[in-house]
Coordinates of C-alpha atoms in Angstrom, one line a residue:
R1 CA 104.8 19.8 12.9
L2 CA 102.8 19.1 15.8
Q3 CA 100.8 22.1 15.0
R4 CA 100.3 20.9 11.4
S5 CA 99.2 17.3 12.5
T6 CA 96.9 19.0 14.8
E7 CA 95.2 20.9 12.0
R8 CA 95.0 17.9 9.7
L9 CA 93.7 15.9 12.6
A10 CA 90.9 18.5 13.1
A11 CA 90.3 18.5 9.5
G12 CA 89.5 14.6 9.7
D13 CA 92.8 13.0 8.5
F14 CA 92.8 10.2 11.4
S15 CA 95.7 8.6 10.1
E16 CA 98.3 11.5 10.8
R17 CA 100.9 10.4 13.4
V18 CA 104.3 12.3 14.5
A19 CA 107.6 11.3 15.3
T20 CA 108.4 10.5 19.0
D21 CA 112.3 10.6 18.9
E22 CA 113.2 14.6 18.1
G23 CA 113.1 17.3 20.2
A24 CA 113.4 17.9 24.0
K25 CA 112.0 15.3 26.5
E26 CA 108.8 17.4 26.9
I27 CA 108.2 17.6 23.0
R28 CA 108.5 14.0 22.7
G29 CA 106.0 13.3 25.2
L30 CA 103.7 15.5 23.9
A31 CA 104.2 13.9 20.5
A32 CA 103.8 10.2 22.0
S33 CA 100.5 11.6 23.6
F34 CA 99.4 13.1 20.2
N35 CA 99.9 9.7 18.6
T36 CA 98.1 8.1 21.2
M37 CA 95.2 10.2 21.1
A38 CA 95.0 10.1 17.2
E39 CA 95.0 6.0 17.3
R40 CA 92.0 6.5 20.0
V41 CA 90.2 8.9 17.8
A42 CA 90.6 6.7 14.9
G43 CA 89.6 3.7 17.0
L44 CA 86.3 5.3 17.8
L45 CA 85.7 6.0 14.5
E46 CA 86.0 2.7 13.0
Q47 CA 83.6 1.4 16.1
Q48 CA 81.3 4.1 15.2
R49 CA 81.2 3.1 11.3
A50 CA 81.0 -0.6 11.7
F51 CA 78.1 -0.1 14.6
A52 CA 76.1 1.7 12.1
G53 CA 76.9 -0.6 9.5
D54 CA 75.9 -3.6 11.7
A55 CA 72.5 -1.7 12.7
S56 CA 71.5 -0.7 9.6
H57 CA 71.7 -4.5 8.4
Q58 CA 70.1 -5.9 11.6
L59 CA 67.1 -3.4 11.4
R60 CA 66.7 -3.9 7.5
T61 CA 65.2 -7.7 8.1
P62 CA 62.6 -6.7 10.7
L63 CA 61.5 -3.7 8.7
T64 CA 61.4 -5.6 5.6
A65 CA 59.2 -8.4 7.5
L66 CA 57.1 -5.7 9.0
R67 CA 56.2 -4.1 5.6
L68 CA 55.3 -7.2 4.0
Q69 CA 52.9 -8.1 6.6
L70 CA 51.0 -4.8 6.5
E71 CA 50.7 -5.1 2.9
R72 CA 49.5 -8.4 2.7
A73 CA 47.0 -7.6 5.5
G74 CA 45.7 -4.6 3.3
D75 CA 45.1 -6.7 0.5
M76 CA 43.0 -9.4 2.3
I77 CA 41.1 -7.0 4.7
D78 CA 37.9 -7.2 2.5
T79 CA 38.2 -10.7 1.1
D80 CA 39.8 -12.4 4.4
P81 CA 39.3 -10.5 7.7
E82 CA 40.3 -13.2 9.8
L83 CA 43.7 -13.6 7.8
A84 CA 44.3 -10.0 7.8
R85 CA 43.8 -10.0 11.4
E86 CA 46.5 -12.6 11.7
R87 CA 48.8 -10.7 9.7
I88 CA 48.2 -7.5 11.6
E89 CA 49.2 -9.6 15.0
A90 CA 52.3 -10.7 13.1
A91 CA 53.2 -7.4 12.0
R92 CA 52.8 -6.3 16.1
E93 CA 55.0 -8.8 16.9
E94 CA 57.7 -7.6 14.5
T95 CA 57.3 -4.3 15.9
E96 CA 58.1 -5.5 19.2
R97 CA 61.0 -7.4 18.1
L98 CA 62.1 -4.4 16.5
Q99 CA 61.5 -2.1 19.5
R100 CA 63.7 -4.6 21.7
L101 CA 66.4 -4.5 19.1
V102 CA 66.7 -0.7 19.1
E103 CA 66.4 -0.7 22.9
D104 CA 69.4 -2.9 23.0
L105 CA 71.2 -1.3 20.3
L106 CA 70.7 2.1 22.2
L107 CA 72.0 0.3 25.3
V108 CA 75.0 -1.4 24.2
S109 CA 76.0 2.1 22.6
R110 CA 75.7 4.1 25.4
L111 CA 77.3 1.4 28.0
E112 CA 80.3 1.1 25.4
S113 CA 80.7 5.0 25.2
R114 CA 80.3 5.3 28.7
T115 CA 77.6 8.0 28.3
M116 CA 74.9 5.9 30.4
P117 CA 74.1 7.3 33.4
M118 CA 75.1 4.6 36.3
D119 CA 73.2 4.6 39.8
R120 CA 76.4 3.7 42.0
H121 CA 75.9 3.0 45.4
E122 CA 76.9 -0.1 47.7
V123 CA 75.5 -3.2 46.0
D124 CA 74.8 -6.4 48.1
V125 CA 75.7 -8.6 45.0
A126 CA 74.4 -11.6 46.7
S127 CA 70.9 -10.1 47.0
V128 CA 71.3 -9.0 43.3
V129 CA 71.9 -12.7 42.1
R130 CA 69.0 -14.1 44.2
Q131 CA 66.7 -11.7 42.7
S132 CA 67.4 -12.7 39.4
L133 CA 67.3 -16.1 40.2
A134 CA 63.8 -15.6 41.7
E135 CA 62.7 -13.9 38.2
M136 CA 64.1 -16.7 36.2
A137 CA 62.8 -19.3 38.3
P138 CA 59.2 -19.6 36.3
R139 CA 60.9 -19.4 32.9
A140 CA 63.4 -22.6 33.7
E141 CA 60.3 -24.5 35.1
T142 CA 58.2 -23.6 31.9
A143 CA 61.2 -24.8 29.6
G144 CA 61.7 -27.9 31.7
I145 CA 64.9 -27.2 33.1
T146 CA 66.3 -27.5 36.5
L147 CA 67.8 -24.3 37.8
T148 CA 70.0 -24.8 41.0
S149 CA 72.2 -21.9 42.6
A150 CA 74.7 -21.5 45.4
V151 CA 75.0 -17.8 46.8
T152 CA 77.1 -16.9 49.4
E153 CA 77.3 -13.6 51.2
G154 CA 80.0 -11.1 50.9
P155 CA 81.1 -7.5 51.3
L156 CA 79.2 -4.8 49.7
R157 CA 80.4 -3.6 46.5
L158 CA 80.2 0.0 44.5
G159 CA 78.2 -0.4 41.7
D160 CA 74.7 -0.3 39.9
A161 CA 72.4 -3.0 41.2
G162 CA 70.0 -2.4 38.4
R163 CA 72.6 -3.2 35.9
L164 CA 74.6 -5.7 37.4
G165 CA 71.1 -7.5 37.7
Q166 CA 70.7 -7.2 34.0
A167 CA 73.9 -8.5 33.4
V168 CA 73.2 -11.7 35.2
D169 CA 69.6 -11.9 33.8
N170 CA 71.0 -12.3 30.5
L171 CA 73.4 -15.0 31.1
V172 CA 70.7 -16.8 32.8
V173 CA 68.3 -16.0 30.0
N174 CA 70.9 -17.3 27.3
A175 CA 71.6 -20.3 29.5
L176 CA 68.0 -21.5 29.5
K177 CA 67.6 -20.7 25.9
F178 CA 70.4 -23.1 24.7
T179 CA 69.7 -25.9 27.3
P180 CA 67.2 -28.3 26.0
R181 CA 64.3 -29.6 28.2
G182 CA 65.6 -31.8 31.0
G183 CA 69.0 -30.0 31.3
E184 CA 70.3 -27.8 34.1
V185 CA 71.4 -24.7 34.6
E186 CA 73.5 -23.4 37.7
V187 CA 74.3 -20.3 39.2
T188 CA 77.0 -19.4 41.8
A189 CA 77.8 -16.4 43.5
G190 CA 80.6 -15.4 46.3
H191 CA 83.6 -13.3 47.2
D192 CA 87.0 -15.0 46.9
G193 CA 88.7 -12.3 48.8
A194 CA 89.7 -10.2 46.2
A195 CA 86.4 -10.3 44.1
W196 CA 83.0 -11.0 43.6
V197 CA 82.9 -14.0 41.0
I198 CA 79.5 -15.2 39.4
T199 CA 79.3 -18.0 37.4
V200 CA 76.4 -19.4 34.8
R201 CA 76.8 -22.9 34.0
D202 CA 74.5 -25.0 31.6
T203 CA 74.3 -28.4 30.1
G204 CA 73.2 -27.0 26.9
I205 CA 74.3 -27.5 23.0
G206 CA 77.5 -25.6 23.9
I207 CA 79.5 -23.6 21.2
P208 CA 82.1 -24.4 18.2
A209 CA 85.5 -24.0 19.6
D210 CA 86.1 -21.6 16.4
E211 CA 83.5 -19.2 17.4
V212 CA 83.8 -18.8 21.2
G213 CA 86.1 -15.6 20.5
N214 CA 83.2 -14.1 19.0
L215 CA 80.8 -14.6 21.5
F216 CA 81.0 -11.0 22.9
S217 CA 81.1 -9.5 19.4
K218 CA 77.6 -7.6 18.6
F219 CA 75.1 -9.4 16.6
F220 CA 77.2 -12.5 16.5
R221 CA 75.2 -15.6 16.9
A222 CA 76.9 -19.3 16.9
S223 CA 76.2 -21.2 13.8
N224 CA 74.3 -23.7 16.0
A225 CA 72.0 -21.2 17.3
E226 CA 71.2 -20.1 14.0
H227 CA 70.6 -24.0 12.3
G228 CA 68.5 -24.4 15.7
D229 CA 66.5 -21.4 15.0
V230 CA 67.2 -20.2 18.7
P231 CA 65.6 -16.5 18.5
G232 CA 67.7 -13.8 19.6
T233 CA 69.5 -10.6 18.5
G234 CA 73.2 -11.0 19.2
L235 CA 73.4 -8.4 21.6
G236 CA 72.6 -9.8 25.0
L237 CA 76.3 -10.9 25.5
A238 CA 77.7 -7.5 24.2
I239 CA 75.6 -5.6 26.9
V240 CA 76.8 -8.1 29.7
Q241 CA 80.1 -7.4 28.9
A242 CA 79.6 -3.7 28.6
I243 CA 77.7 -3.5 31.7
V244 CA 80.9 -5.6 33.4
E245 CA 83.5 -3.5 32.0
V246 CA 81.8 -0.2 33.4
H247 CA 82.1 -1.9 36.8
H248 CA 85.8 -2.4 36.2
G249 CA 85.2 -6.3 35.9
T250 CA 85.8 -9.2 33.4
V251 CA 83.8 -11.9 31.7
Q252 CA 85.0 -15.1 30.4
V253 CA 83.4 -18.2 28.4
A254 CA 84.4 -21.8 28.6
S255 CA 82.3 -24.0 26.3
T256 CA 82.2 -27.5 24.9
E257 CA 80.0 -28.5 22.0
N258 CA 77.1 -30.4 23.0
E259 CA 78.1 -30.3 26.5
G260 CA 77.5 -27.2 27.9
T261 CA 78.9 -23.4 28.3
T262 CA 80.3 -21.6 31.5
F263 CA 80.3 -17.7 31.7
T264 CA 82.3 -16.3 34.5
I265 CA 81.8 -12.6 35.8
R266 CA 84.7 -11.4 38.0
L267 CA 83.9 -8.2 39.9
P268 CA 87.0 -7.0 41.5
D269 CA 87.2 -4.8 44.9

């Protein structure tokens, strides 16, 4: 029966399972392992299908906008060259947005499938956070937001400094986007004896309570972000979660609508 089930699984029947309460101990163990494998394969296949559907939906909008802008530019090139140039510039901006979306899609896919090469070495996490803050300071100043920090030294940790920096960058950028002018974003980092803990707290618009659980889902955007016309692809937090999980850590969120949001990364030793 195990052999027949394996053949059916190989042929594409990912619902196949076998009884685990029959035969010798070794056979029962083999049957349990088979079922676990089948469940994981089925889950990966479902993720792949969902990802393909989401990607198709997300790519369709910018591609449609790009086609329309170019068509309008073509219609106006002789009658109104200046307006045609404006349309072409709009198409260029849409192309850049599309390129960022594709790059983010590929990144999150490779991170989740563990096919992204990681440059693992001993990392000074405090230095990574400070570098991110230095890069984000001009953006915060332009937005009229106070960016504060409290970073303490701690032990080196095995990891990819570039990817960890990207996770911090994404959280700070996210906080700045959702915090009105005059607000505050605070970043802290330190070692608590068992793990590196990085927090990013903002005094922004917050997230509706019934939507917090969806924040790390690919392409998800909170309803108040959509209504407020805040730009984004809905992939930034999915990338953060994937990077943190590759480093065997966790990322959690606490938020109150109209008060602010706090993200906490824990990277255990």
